[in-house]
mmCIF file with all atom_site columns, C-alpha atoms in Angstrom:
data_model
loop_
_atom_site.group_PDB
_atom_site.id
_atom_site.type_symbol
_atom_site.label_atom_id
_atom_site.label_alt_id
_atom_site.label_comp_id
_atom_site.label_asym_id
_atom_site.label_entity_id
_atom_site.label_seq_id
_atom_site.pdbx_PDB_ins_code
_atom_site.Cartn_x
_atom_site.Cartn_y
_atom_site.Cartn_z
_atom_site.occupancy
_atom_site.B_iso_or_equiv
_atom_site.pdbx_formal_charge
_atom_site.auth_seq_id
_atom_site.auth_comp_id
_atom_site.auth_asym_id
_atom_site.auth_atom_id
_atom_site.pdbx_PDB_model_num
ATOM 1   C CA . UNK A 1 1   ? 168.307 -129.199 51.689 1.00 39.00 ? 23  UNK A CA 1
ATOM 2   C CA . UNK A 1 2   ? 168.571 -132.400 49.683 1.00 44.00 ? 24  UNK A CA 1
ATOM 3   C CA . UNK A 1 3   ? 170.200 -131.953 46.320 1.00 44.00 ? 25  UNK A CA 1
ATOM 4   C CA . UNK A 1 4   ? 169.104 -134.279 43.516 1.00 42.00 ? 26  UNK A CA 1
ATOM 5   C CA . UNK A 1 5   ? 171.794 -135.930 41.419 1.00 41.00 ? 27  UNK A CA 1
ATOM 6   C CA . UNK A 1 6   ? 172.979 -133.952 38.440 1.00 42.00 ? 28  UNK A CA 1
ATOM 7   C CA . UNK A 1 7   ? 171.019 -135.267 35.482 1.00 42.00 ? 29  UNK A CA 1
ATOM 8   C CA . UNK A 1 8   ? 172.014 -136.279 31.982 1.00 44.00 ? 30  UNK A CA 1
ATOM 9   C CA . UNK A 1 9   ? 171.638 -133.291 29.677 1.00 48.00 ? 31  UNK A CA 1
ATOM 10  C CA . UNK A 1 10  ? 169.400 -135.189 27.272 1.00 74.00 ? 32  UNK A CA 1
ATOM 11  C CA . UNK A 1 11  ? 166.049 -136.773 28.033 1.00 75.00 ? 33  UNK A CA 1
ATOM 12  C CA . UNK A 1 12  ? 167.074 -139.882 26.153 1.00 75.00 ? 34  UNK A CA 1
ATOM 13  C CA . UNK A 1 13  ? 169.907 -140.402 28.659 1.00 79.00 ? 35  UNK A CA 1
ATOM 14  C CA . UNK A 1 14  ? 167.591 -140.538 31.665 1.00 82.00 ? 36  UNK A CA 1
ATOM 15  C CA . UNK A 1 15  ? 167.052 -143.966 33.192 1.00 81.00 ? 37  UNK A CA 1
ATOM 16  C CA . UNK A 1 16  ? 163.747 -145.453 32.062 1.00 89.00 ? 38  UNK A CA 1
ATOM 17  C CA . UNK A 1 17  ? 163.438 -142.719 29.419 1.00 91.00 ? 39  UNK A CA 1
ATOM 18  C CA . UNK A 1 18  ? 161.075 -144.837 27.343 1.00 93.00 ? 40  UNK A CA 1
ATOM 19  C CA . UNK A 1 19  ? 158.820 -145.261 30.363 1.00 95.00 ? 41  UNK A CA 1
ATOM 20  C CA . UNK A 1 20  ? 158.759 -141.477 30.852 1.00 95.00 ? 42  UNK A CA 1
ATOM 21  C CA . UNK A 1 21  ? 157.645 -141.042 27.244 1.00 93.00 ? 43  UNK A CA 1
ATOM 22  C CA . UNK A 1 22  ? 154.975 -143.708 27.709 1.00 95.00 ? 44  UNK A CA 1
ATOM 23  C CA . UNK A 1 23  ? 153.751 -142.030 30.884 1.00 96.00 ? 45  UNK A CA 1
ATOM 24  C CA . UNK A 1 24  ? 153.467 -138.605 29.236 1.00 93.00 ? 46  UNK A CA 1
ATOM 25  C CA . UNK A 1 25  ? 151.627 -140.152 26.306 1.00 93.00 ? 47  UNK A CA 1
ATOM 26  C CA . UNK A 1 26  ? 149.214 -141.996 28.582 1.00 95.00 ? 48  UNK A CA 1
ATOM 27  C CA . UNK A 1 27  ? 148.445 -138.867 30.598 1.00 95.00 ? 49  UNK A CA 1
ATOM 28  C CA . UNK A 1 28  ? 148.580 -136.111 27.968 1.00 92.00 ? 50  UNK A CA 1
ATOM 29  C CA . UNK A 1 29  ? 148.044 -138.219 24.817 1.00 89.00 ? 51  UNK A CA 1
ATOM 30  C CA . UNK A 1 30  ? 151.196 -136.658 23.377 1.00 83.00 ? 52  UNK A CA 1
ATOM 31  C CA . UNK A 1 31  ? 154.922 -136.484 24.067 1.00 76.00 ? 53  UNK A CA 1
ATOM 32  C CA . UNK A 1 32  ? 155.635 -133.284 22.143 1.00 77.00 ? 54  UNK A CA 1
ATOM 33  C CA . UNK A 1 33  ? 157.597 -130.651 24.111 1.00 70.00 ? 55  UNK A CA 1
ATOM 34  C CA . UNK A 1 34  ? 154.587 -128.360 24.412 1.00 73.00 ? 56  UNK A CA 1
ATOM 35  C CA . UNK A 1 35  ? 152.271 -131.197 25.522 1.00 78.00 ? 57  UNK A CA 1
ATOM 36  C CA . UNK A 1 36  ? 149.629 -129.602 23.364 1.00 70.00 ? 58  UNK A CA 1
ATOM 37  C CA . UNK A 1 37  ? 146.221 -131.015 24.260 1.00 67.00 ? 59  UNK A CA 1
ATOM 38  C CA . UNK A 1 38  ? 143.003 -129.395 23.012 1.00 62.00 ? 60  UNK A CA 1
ATOM 39  C CA . UNK A 1 39  ? 141.657 -129.213 26.558 1.00 71.00 ? 61  UNK A CA 1
ATOM 40  C CA . UNK A 1 40  ? 142.412 -130.714 29.956 1.00 84.00 ? 62  UNK A CA 1
ATOM 41  C CA . UNK A 1 41  ? 141.268 -134.334 30.003 1.00 89.00 ? 63  UNK A CA 1
ATOM 42  C CA . UNK A 1 42  ? 138.189 -135.228 32.035 1.00 88.00 ? 64  UNK A CA 1
ATOM 43  C CA . UNK A 1 43  ? 139.938 -138.423 33.148 1.00 92.00 ? 65  UNK A CA 1
ATOM 44  C CA . UNK A 1 44  ? 142.444 -136.422 35.174 1.00 93.00 ? 66  UNK A CA 1
ATOM 45  C CA . UNK A 1 45  ? 140.002 -135.561 37.937 1.00 88.00 ? 67  UNK A CA 1
ATOM 46  C CA . UNK A 1 46  ? 137.075 -137.941 37.415 1.00 90.00 ? 68  UNK A CA 1
ATOM 47  C CA . UNK A 1 47  ? 136.719 -141.523 38.572 1.00 92.00 ? 69  UNK A CA 1
ATOM 48  C CA . UNK A 1 48  ? 137.123 -143.671 35.478 1.00 94.00 ? 70  UNK A CA 1
ATOM 49  C CA . UNK A 1 49  ? 137.774 -147.361 36.253 1.00 96.00 ? 71  UNK A CA 1
ATOM 50  C CA . UNK A 1 50  ? 138.979 -148.104 32.726 1.00 96.00 ? 72  UNK A CA 1
ATOM 51  C CA . UNK A 1 51  ? 141.507 -145.257 32.859 1.00 96.00 ? 73  UNK A CA 1
ATOM 52  C CA . UNK A 1 52  ? 142.653 -146.344 36.323 1.00 97.00 ? 74  UNK A CA 1
ATOM 53  C CA . UNK A 1 53  ? 143.078 -149.940 35.199 1.00 97.00 ? 75  UNK A CA 1
ATOM 54  C CA . UNK A 1 54  ? 145.094 -148.953 32.127 1.00 97.00 ? 76  UNK A CA 1
ATOM 55  C CA . UNK A 1 55  ? 147.417 -146.849 34.285 1.00 97.00 ? 77  UNK A CA 1
ATOM 56  C CA . UNK A 1 56  ? 147.749 -149.656 36.824 1.00 97.00 ? 78  UNK A CA 1
ATOM 57  C CA . UNK A 1 57  ? 148.692 -152.231 34.219 1.00 97.00 ? 79  UNK A CA 1
ATOM 58  C CA . UNK A 1 58  ? 151.227 -149.942 32.569 1.00 97.00 ? 80  UNK A CA 1
ATOM 59  C CA . UNK A 1 59  ? 152.824 -148.056 35.454 1.00 98.00 ? 81  UNK A CA 1
ATOM 60  C CA . UNK A 1 60  ? 152.384 -149.797 38.819 1.00 98.00 ? 82  UNK A CA 1
ATOM 61  C CA . UNK A 1 61  ? 156.069 -150.841 39.031 1.00 97.00 ? 83  UNK A CA 1
ATOM 62  C CA . UNK A 1 62  ? 157.127 -147.322 38.045 1.00 97.00 ? 84  UNK A CA 1
ATOM 63  C CA . UNK A 1 63  ? 154.938 -145.820 40.789 1.00 98.00 ? 85  UNK A CA 1
ATOM 64  C CA . UNK A 1 64  ? 156.686 -148.003 43.347 1.00 97.00 ? 86  UNK A CA 1
ATOM 65  C CA . UNK A 1 65  ? 160.097 -147.154 41.899 1.00 97.00 ? 87  UNK A CA 1
ATOM 66  C CA . UNK A 1 66  ? 159.420 -143.411 42.103 1.00 97.00 ? 88  UNK A CA 1
ATOM 67  C CA . UNK A 1 67  ? 158.096 -143.690 45.662 1.00 96.00 ? 89  UNK A CA 1
ATOM 68  C CA . UNK A 1 68  ? 161.245 -145.541 46.709 1.00 95.00 ? 90  UNK A CA 1
ATOM 69  C CA . UNK A 1 69  ? 163.586 -142.939 45.181 1.00 95.00 ? 91  UNK A CA 1
ATOM 70  C CA . UNK A 1 70  ? 164.618 -145.056 42.219 1.00 95.00 ? 92  UNK A CA 1
ATOM 71  C CA . UNK A 1 71  ? 164.000 -142.295 39.677 1.00 96.00 ? 93  UNK A CA 1
ATOM 72  C CA . UNK A 1 72  ? 165.951 -139.503 41.377 1.00 95.00 ? 94  UNK A CA 1
ATOM 73  C CA . UNK A 1 73  ? 167.838 -138.531 38.172 1.00 94.00 ? 95  UNK A CA 1
ATOM 74  C CA . UNK A 1 74  ? 164.517 -137.474 36.672 1.00 96.00 ? 96  UNK A CA 1
ATOM 75  C CA . UNK A 1 75  ? 164.532 -134.460 38.989 1.00 95.00 ? 97  UNK A CA 1
ATOM 76  C CA . UNK A 1 76  ? 167.137 -132.712 36.892 1.00 90.00 ? 98  UNK A CA 1
ATOM 77  C CA . UNK A 1 77  ? 164.961 -132.383 33.783 1.00 92.00 ? 99  UNK A CA 1
ATOM 78  C CA . UNK A 1 78  ? 161.608 -130.535 33.665 1.00 94.00 ? 100 UNK A CA 1
ATOM 79  C CA . UNK A 1 79  ? 159.929 -133.430 31.852 1.00 94.00 ? 101 UNK A CA 1
ATOM 80  C CA . UNK A 1 80  ? 161.351 -135.816 34.441 1.00 95.00 ? 102 UNK A CA 1
ATOM 81  C CA . UNK A 1 81  ? 160.014 -133.667 37.285 1.00 97.00 ? 103 UNK A CA 1
ATOM 82  C CA . UNK A 1 82  ? 156.607 -133.756 35.632 1.00 96.00 ? 104 UNK A CA 1
ATOM 83  C CA . UNK A 1 83  ? 156.839 -137.529 35.397 1.00 97.00 ? 105 UNK A CA 1
ATOM 84  C CA . UNK A 1 84  ? 157.705 -137.760 39.082 1.00 98.00 ? 106 UNK A CA 1
ATOM 85  C CA . UNK A 1 85  ? 154.706 -135.585 39.964 1.00 98.00 ? 107 UNK A CA 1
ATOM 86  C CA . UNK A 1 86  ? 152.442 -137.959 38.080 1.00 98.00 ? 108 UNK A CA 1
ATOM 87  C CA . UNK A 1 87  ? 153.987 -141.045 39.678 1.00 98.00 ? 109 UNK A CA 1
ATOM 88  C CA . UNK A 1 88  ? 154.058 -139.792 43.273 1.00 98.00 ? 110 UNK A CA 1
ATOM 89  C CA . UNK A 1 89  ? 151.003 -137.524 43.457 1.00 98.00 ? 111 UNK A CA 1
ATOM 90  C CA . UNK A 1 90  ? 148.527 -138.286 40.674 1.00 98.00 ? 112 UNK A CA 1
ATOM 91  C CA . UNK A 1 91  ? 148.774 -141.950 39.749 1.00 98.00 ? 113 UNK A CA 1
ATOM 92  C CA . UNK A 1 92  ? 148.598 -143.217 43.346 1.00 98.00 ? 114 UNK A CA 1
ATOM 93  C CA . UNK A 1 93  ? 145.177 -141.564 43.548 1.00 97.00 ? 115 UNK A CA 1
ATOM 94  C CA . UNK A 1 94  ? 144.108 -143.473 40.430 1.00 97.00 ? 116 UNK A CA 1
ATOM 95  C CA . UNK A 1 95  ? 145.694 -146.805 41.282 1.00 97.00 ? 117 UNK A CA 1
ATOM 96  C CA . UNK A 1 96  ? 144.853 -146.997 44.987 1.00 97.00 ? 118 UNK A CA 1
ATOM 97  C CA . UNK A 1 97  ? 141.535 -145.191 45.361 1.00 95.00 ? 119 UNK A CA 1
ATOM 98  C CA . UNK A 1 98  ? 139.938 -145.233 48.824 1.00 91.00 ? 120 UNK A CA 1
ATOM 99  C CA . UNK A 1 99  ? 143.041 -146.680 50.457 1.00 96.00 ? 121 UNK A CA 1
ATOM 100 C CA . UNK A 1 100 ? 145.896 -145.312 52.525 1.00 97.00 ? 122 UNK A CA 1
ATOM 101 C CA . UNK A 1 101 ? 148.316 -146.116 49.701 1.00 97.00 ? 123 UNK A CA 1
ATOM 102 C CA . UNK A 1 102 ? 146.685 -143.388 47.617 1.00 97.00 ? 124 UNK A CA 1
ATOM 103 C CA . UNK A 1 103 ? 148.404 -140.842 49.883 1.00 97.00 ? 125 UNK A CA 1
ATOM 104 C CA . UNK A 1 104 ? 151.542 -142.775 50.831 1.00 96.00 ? 126 UNK A CA 1
ATOM 105 C CA . UNK A 1 105 ? 153.904 -140.911 48.511 1.00 97.00 ? 127 UNK A CA 1
ATOM 106 C CA . UNK A 1 106 ? 152.483 -137.423 49.133 1.00 98.00 ? 128 UNK A CA 1
ATOM 107 C CA . UNK A 1 107 ? 155.504 -136.372 51.264 1.00 97.00 ? 129 UNK A CA 1
ATOM 108 C CA . UNK A 1 108 ? 157.830 -137.504 48.484 1.00 97.00 ? 130 UNK A CA 1
ATOM 109 C CA . UNK A 1 109 ? 155.829 -135.543 45.923 1.00 98.00 ? 131 UNK A CA 1
ATOM 110 C CA . UNK A 1 110 ? 155.943 -132.378 48.038 1.00 98.00 ? 132 UNK A CA 1
ATOM 111 C CA . UNK A 1 111 ? 159.670 -132.646 48.587 1.00 98.00 ? 133 UNK A CA 1
ATOM 112 C CA . UNK A 1 112 ? 160.350 -133.053 44.870 1.00 98.00 ? 134 UNK A CA 1
ATOM 113 C CA . UNK A 1 113 ? 157.939 -130.255 43.989 1.00 98.00 ? 135 UNK A CA 1
ATOM 114 C CA . UNK A 1 114 ? 159.513 -127.899 46.504 1.00 98.00 ? 136 UNK A CA 1
ATOM 115 C CA . UNK A 1 115 ? 163.002 -128.497 45.139 1.00 98.00 ? 137 UNK A CA 1
ATOM 116 C CA . UNK A 1 116 ? 161.693 -128.010 41.604 1.00 98.00 ? 138 UNK A CA 1
ATOM 117 C CA . UNK A 1 117 ? 160.016 -124.713 42.514 1.00 98.00 ? 139 UNK A CA 1
ATOM 118 C CA . UNK A 1 118 ? 163.241 -123.508 44.110 1.00 97.00 ? 140 UNK A CA 1
ATOM 119 C CA . UNK A 1 119 ? 164.873 -124.030 40.705 1.00 96.00 ? 141 UNK A CA 1
ATOM 120 C CA . UNK A 1 120 ? 162.007 -122.431 38.769 1.00 97.00 ? 142 UNK A CA 1
ATOM 121 C CA . UNK A 1 121 ? 161.175 -125.667 36.973 1.00 96.00 ? 143 UNK A CA 1
ATOM 122 C CA . UNK A 1 122 ? 157.493 -124.756 36.726 1.00 96.00 ? 144 UNK A CA 1
ATOM 123 C CA . UNK A 1 123 ? 158.432 -121.974 34.292 1.00 94.00 ? 145 UNK A CA 1
ATOM 124 C CA . UNK A 1 124 ? 159.966 -124.591 32.003 1.00 93.00 ? 146 UNK A CA 1
ATOM 125 C CA . UNK A 1 125 ? 156.725 -126.566 31.793 1.00 94.00 ? 147 UNK A CA 1
ATOM 126 C CA . UNK A 1 126 ? 153.817 -125.896 29.421 1.00 91.00 ? 148 UNK A CA 1
ATOM 127 C CA . UNK A 1 127 ? 150.822 -124.191 31.000 1.00 92.00 ? 149 UNK A CA 1
ATOM 128 C CA . UNK A 1 128 ? 148.698 -127.327 30.812 1.00 91.00 ? 150 UNK A CA 1
ATOM 129 C CA . UNK A 1 129 ? 151.324 -129.268 32.806 1.00 93.00 ? 151 UNK A CA 1
ATOM 130 C CA . UNK A 1 130 ? 152.171 -126.716 35.491 1.00 95.00 ? 152 UNK A CA 1
ATOM 131 C CA . UNK A 1 131 ? 149.220 -127.588 37.772 1.00 96.00 ? 153 UNK A CA 1
ATOM 132 C CA . UNK A 1 132 ? 150.686 -131.034 38.338 1.00 97.00 ? 154 UNK A CA 1
ATOM 133 C CA . UNK A 1 133 ? 153.727 -129.444 39.971 1.00 98.00 ? 155 UNK A CA 1
ATOM 134 C CA . UNK A 1 134 ? 151.461 -127.417 42.244 1.00 98.00 ? 156 UNK A CA 1
ATOM 135 C CA . UNK A 1 135 ? 148.949 -130.113 43.221 1.00 98.00 ? 157 UNK A CA 1
ATOM 136 C CA . UNK A 1 136 ? 151.137 -131.751 45.904 1.00 98.00 ? 158 UNK A CA 1
ATOM 137 C CA . UNK A 1 137 ? 150.690 -128.583 47.973 1.00 98.00 ? 159 UNK A CA 1
ATOM 138 C CA . UNK A 1 138 ? 146.945 -128.523 47.315 1.00 98.00 ? 160 UNK A CA 1
ATOM 139 C CA . UNK A 1 139 ? 146.782 -132.107 48.562 1.00 98.00 ? 161 UNK A CA 1
ATOM 140 C CA . UNK A 1 140 ? 148.701 -131.301 51.763 1.00 98.00 ? 162 UNK A CA 1
ATOM 141 C CA . UNK A 1 141 ? 147.019 -131.195 55.150 1.00 98.00 ? 163 UNK A CA 1
ATOM 142 C CA . UNK A 1 142 ? 149.119 -128.209 56.166 1.00 98.00 ? 164 UNK A CA 1
ATOM 143 C CA . UNK A 1 143 ? 147.975 -124.567 56.206 1.00 98.00 ? 165 UNK A CA 1
ATOM 144 C CA . UNK A 1 144 ? 151.287 -123.199 54.908 1.00 98.00 ? 166 UNK A CA 1
ATOM 145 C CA . UNK A 1 145 ? 151.267 -125.602 51.976 1.00 98.00 ? 167 UNK A CA 1
ATOM 146 C CA . UNK A 1 146 ? 147.661 -124.654 51.270 1.00 98.00 ? 168 UNK A CA 1
ATOM 147 C CA . UNK A 1 147 ? 148.613 -120.974 51.178 1.00 98.00 ? 169 UNK A CA 1
ATOM 148 C CA . UNK A 1 148 ? 151.418 -121.826 48.770 1.00 98.00 ? 170 UNK A CA 1
ATOM 149 C CA . UNK A 1 149 ? 149.006 -123.797 46.603 1.00 98.00 ? 171 UNK A CA 1
ATOM 150 C CA . UNK A 1 150 ? 146.597 -120.877 46.337 1.00 98.00 ? 172 UNK A CA 1
ATOM 151 C CA . UNK A 1 151 ? 149.432 -118.490 45.491 1.00 98.00 ? 173 UNK A CA 1
ATOM 152 C CA . UNK A 1 152 ? 150.762 -120.830 42.796 1.00 98.00 ? 174 UNK A CA 1
ATOM 153 C CA . UNK A 1 153 ? 147.405 -121.377 41.136 1.00 98.00 ? 175 UNK A CA 1
ATOM 154 C CA . UNK A 1 154 ? 146.551 -117.683 41.264 1.00 98.00 ? 176 UNK A CA 1
ATOM 155 C CA . UNK A 1 155 ? 149.911 -117.019 39.636 1.00 97.00 ? 177 UNK A CA 1
ATOM 156 C CA . UNK A 1 156 ? 149.200 -119.572 36.937 1.00 96.00 ? 178 UNK A CA 1
ATOM 157 C CA . UNK A 1 157 ? 145.909 -117.883 36.093 1.00 95.00 ? 179 UNK A CA 1
ATOM 158 C CA . UNK A 1 158 ? 147.662 -114.508 35.820 1.00 95.00 ? 180 UNK A CA 1
ATOM 159 C CA . UNK A 1 159 ? 150.357 -115.991 33.601 1.00 95.00 ? 181 UNK A CA 1
ATOM 160 C CA . UNK A 1 160 ? 147.782 -117.535 31.276 1.00 93.00 ? 182 UNK A CA 1
ATOM 161 C CA . UNK A 1 161 ? 146.262 -114.102 30.726 1.00 93.00 ? 183 UNK A CA 1
ATOM 162 C CA . UNK A 1 162 ? 149.589 -112.284 30.471 1.00 94.00 ? 184 UNK A CA 1
ATOM 163 C CA . UNK A 1 163 ? 151.096 -114.662 27.921 1.00 91.00 ? 185 UNK A CA 1
ATOM 164 C CA . UNK A 1 164 ? 151.785 -113.310 24.445 1.00 89.00 ? 186 UNK A CA 1
ATOM 165 C CA . UNK A 1 165 ? 149.435 -114.274 22.929 1.00 87.00 ? 187 UNK A CA 1
ATOM 166 C CA . UNK A 1 166 ? 147.189 -114.964 25.923 1.00 87.00 ? 188 UNK A CA 1
ATOM 167 C CA . UNK A 1 167 ? 146.527 -118.678 26.467 1.00 86.00 ? 189 UNK A CA 1
ATOM 168 C CA . UNK A 1 168 ? 142.815 -118.202 25.926 1.00 89.00 ? 190 UNK A CA 1
ATOM 169 C CA . UNK A 1 169 ? 142.137 -121.905 25.342 1.00 85.00 ? 191 UNK A CA 1
ATOM 170 C CA . UNK A 1 170 ? 143.216 -122.533 28.936 1.00 89.00 ? 192 UNK A CA 1
ATOM 171 C CA . UNK A 1 171 ? 141.504 -119.596 30.668 1.00 91.00 ? 193 UNK A CA 1
ATOM 172 C CA . UNK A 1 172 ? 138.724 -121.828 31.999 1.00 90.00 ? 194 UNK A CA 1
ATOM 173 C CA . UNK A 1 173 ? 141.283 -124.433 33.101 1.00 89.00 ? 195 UNK A CA 1
ATOM 174 C CA . UNK A 1 174 ? 143.214 -121.763 34.992 1.00 92.00 ? 196 UNK A CA 1
ATOM 175 C CA . UNK A 1 175 ? 140.085 -120.457 36.714 1.00 94.00 ? 197 UNK A CA 1
ATOM 176 C CA . UNK A 1 176 ? 138.992 -123.962 37.682 1.00 93.00 ? 198 UNK A CA 1
ATOM 177 C CA . UNK A 1 177 ? 142.350 -124.891 39.151 1.00 95.00 ? 199 UNK A CA 1
ATOM 178 C CA . UNK A 1 178 ? 142.455 -121.646 41.116 1.00 97.00 ? 200 UNK A CA 1
ATOM 179 C CA . UNK A 1 179 ? 138.926 -122.240 42.460 1.00 97.00 ? 201 UNK A CA 1
ATOM 180 C CA . UNK A 1 180 ? 139.786 -125.775 43.535 1.00 96.00 ? 202 UNK A CA 1
ATOM 181 C CA . UNK A 1 181 ? 142.882 -124.531 45.331 1.00 98.00 ? 203 UNK A CA 1
ATOM 182 C CA . UNK A 1 182 ? 140.707 -122.155 47.339 1.00 97.00 ? 204 UNK A CA 1
ATOM 183 C CA . UNK A 1 183 ? 138.183 -124.916 48.090 1.00 95.00 ? 205 UNK A CA 1
ATOM 184 C CA . UNK A 1 184 ? 140.906 -127.207 49.393 1.00 96.00 ? 206 UNK A CA 1
ATOM 185 C CA . UNK A 1 185 ? 142.254 -124.465 51.640 1.00 97.00 ? 207 UNK A CA 1
ATOM 186 C CA . UNK A 1 186 ? 138.798 -123.820 53.104 1.00 96.00 ? 208 UNK A CA 1
ATOM 187 C CA . UNK A 1 187 ? 138.563 -127.469 54.175 1.00 95.00 ? 209 UNK A CA 1
ATOM 188 C CA . UNK A 1 188 ? 141.967 -127.360 55.847 1.00 97.00 ? 210 UNK A CA 1
ATOM 189 C CA . UNK A 1 189 ? 141.122 -124.056 57.553 1.00 97.00 ? 211 UNK A CA 1
ATOM 190 C CA . UNK A 1 190 ? 137.976 -125.645 58.981 1.00 95.00 ? 212 UNK A CA 1
ATOM 191 C CA . UNK A 1 191 ? 139.189 -129.126 59.955 1.00 96.00 ? 213 UNK A CA 1
ATOM 192 C CA . UNK A 1 192 ? 142.982 -129.093 59.752 1.00 97.00 ? 214 UNK A CA 1
ATOM 193 C CA . UNK A 1 193 ? 142.726 -132.158 57.498 1.00 97.00 ? 215 UNK A CA 1
ATOM 194 C CA . UNK A 1 194 ? 140.595 -133.663 54.731 1.00 96.00 ? 216 UNK A CA 1
ATOM 195 C CA . UNK A 1 195 ? 137.759 -135.592 56.388 1.00 96.00 ? 217 UNK A CA 1
ATOM 196 C CA . UNK A 1 196 ? 137.166 -137.692 53.281 1.00 94.00 ? 218 UNK A CA 1
ATOM 197 C CA . UNK A 1 197 ? 140.525 -139.374 53.871 1.00 95.00 ? 219 UNK A CA 1
ATOM 198 C CA . UNK A 1 198 ? 139.731 -140.482 57.401 1.00 96.00 ? 220 UNK A CA 1
ATOM 199 C CA . UNK A 1 199 ? 138.213 -143.857 56.621 1.00 94.00 ? 221 UNK A CA 1
ATOM 200 C CA . UNK A 1 200 ? 140.857 -144.734 54.038 1.00 95.00 ? 222 UNK A CA 1
ATOM 201 C CA . UNK A 1 201 ? 143.762 -144.091 56.402 1.00 96.00 ? 223 UNK A CA 1
ATOM 202 C CA . UNK A 1 202 ? 142.055 -145.437 59.512 1.00 96.00 ? 224 UNK A CA 1
ATOM 203 C CA . UNK A 1 203 ? 141.645 -142.294 61.582 1.00 96.00 ? 225 UNK A CA 1
ATOM 204 C CA . UNK A 1 204 ? 138.396 -141.551 63.439 1.00 97.00 ? 226 UNK A CA 1
ATOM 205 C CA . UNK A 1 205 ? 136.193 -138.669 62.335 1.00 96.00 ? 227 UNK A CA 1
ATOM 206 C CA . UNK A 1 206 ? 134.985 -135.976 64.706 1.00 97.00 ? 228 UNK A CA 1
ATOM 207 C CA . UNK A 1 207 ? 131.248 -135.268 65.031 1.00 96.00 ? 229 UNK A CA 1
ATOM 208 C CA . UNK A 1 208 ? 131.740 -132.091 62.988 1.00 95.00 ? 230 UNK A CA 1
ATOM 209 C CA . UNK A 1 209 ? 133.512 -134.072 60.273 1.00 95.00 ? 231 UNK A CA 1
ATOM 210 C CA . UNK A 1 210 ? 130.801 -136.741 60.254 1.00 94.00 ? 232 UNK A CA 1
ATOM 211 C CA . UNK A 1 211 ? 128.171 -134.048 59.787 1.00 93.00 ? 233 UNK A CA 1
ATOM 212 C CA . UNK A 1 212 ? 130.210 -132.567 56.969 1.00 93.00 ? 234 UNK A CA 1
ATOM 213 C CA . UNK A 1 213 ? 130.649 -135.958 55.285 1.00 92.00 ? 235 UNK A CA 1
ATOM 214 C CA . UNK A 1 214 ? 126.936 -136.650 55.590 1.00 91.00 ? 236 UNK A CA 1
ATOM 215 C CA . UNK A 1 215 ? 126.196 -133.403 53.783 1.00 87.00 ? 237 UNK A CA 1
ATOM 216 C CA . UNK A 1 216 ? 127.869 -134.831 50.648 1.00 65.00 ? 238 UNK A CA 1
ATOM 217 C CA . UNK A 1 217 ? 130.542 -132.151 50.606 1.00 59.00 ? 239 UNK A CA 1
ATOM 218 C CA . UNK A 1 218 ? 133.325 -132.353 48.065 1.00 58.00 ? 240 UNK A CA 1
ATOM 219 C CA . UNK A 1 219 ? 135.774 -135.171 48.710 1.00 66.00 ? 241 UNK A CA 1
ATOM 220 C CA . UNK A 1 220 ? 139.479 -134.360 48.628 1.00 70.00 ? 242 UNK A CA 1
#
């Protein structure tokens, strides 16, 4: 298994530390350790051209740097791992919608996420941020990764309710993320892939997939 470089002990010592702060602020609207946001932002999972454009202008070079392995030291700090998840899994979907490049760094995101889970990094992240460590598995066209995604999101929902005090403000967020994990797995169980990606990455759709796409099913 690949082992990431040992990191600086302090966030400020990470390379491009200011960019990591800017990224967290752009995504969560805060850089406080708890990433306290009143509620999950609608922009995270909705198409918003203005939001996409702002991210593109601010972070396109950083997305490329993360995809090419230039931010490997970030792996050693929970906030850095979170930043890498945004740069390799989330932001490509904002910056490169409806193109193959939107999915180009998915394998990188999964590899980083898997190493982070092996170290228990998700437990060092605030509840509102943990889904972004799990989403690379939800986005995978692999049954085993889909099973892992469902298990992770079900675990998150349990943890939200078991927290002391319970994270009641995020109960709906936890239920939604768990439901979406199940919906993604159903698509992979049926097709073995996400039909909505076919056109973007240049692969032909089967008749069953075309019928599904014509029915205006959820695009993943």
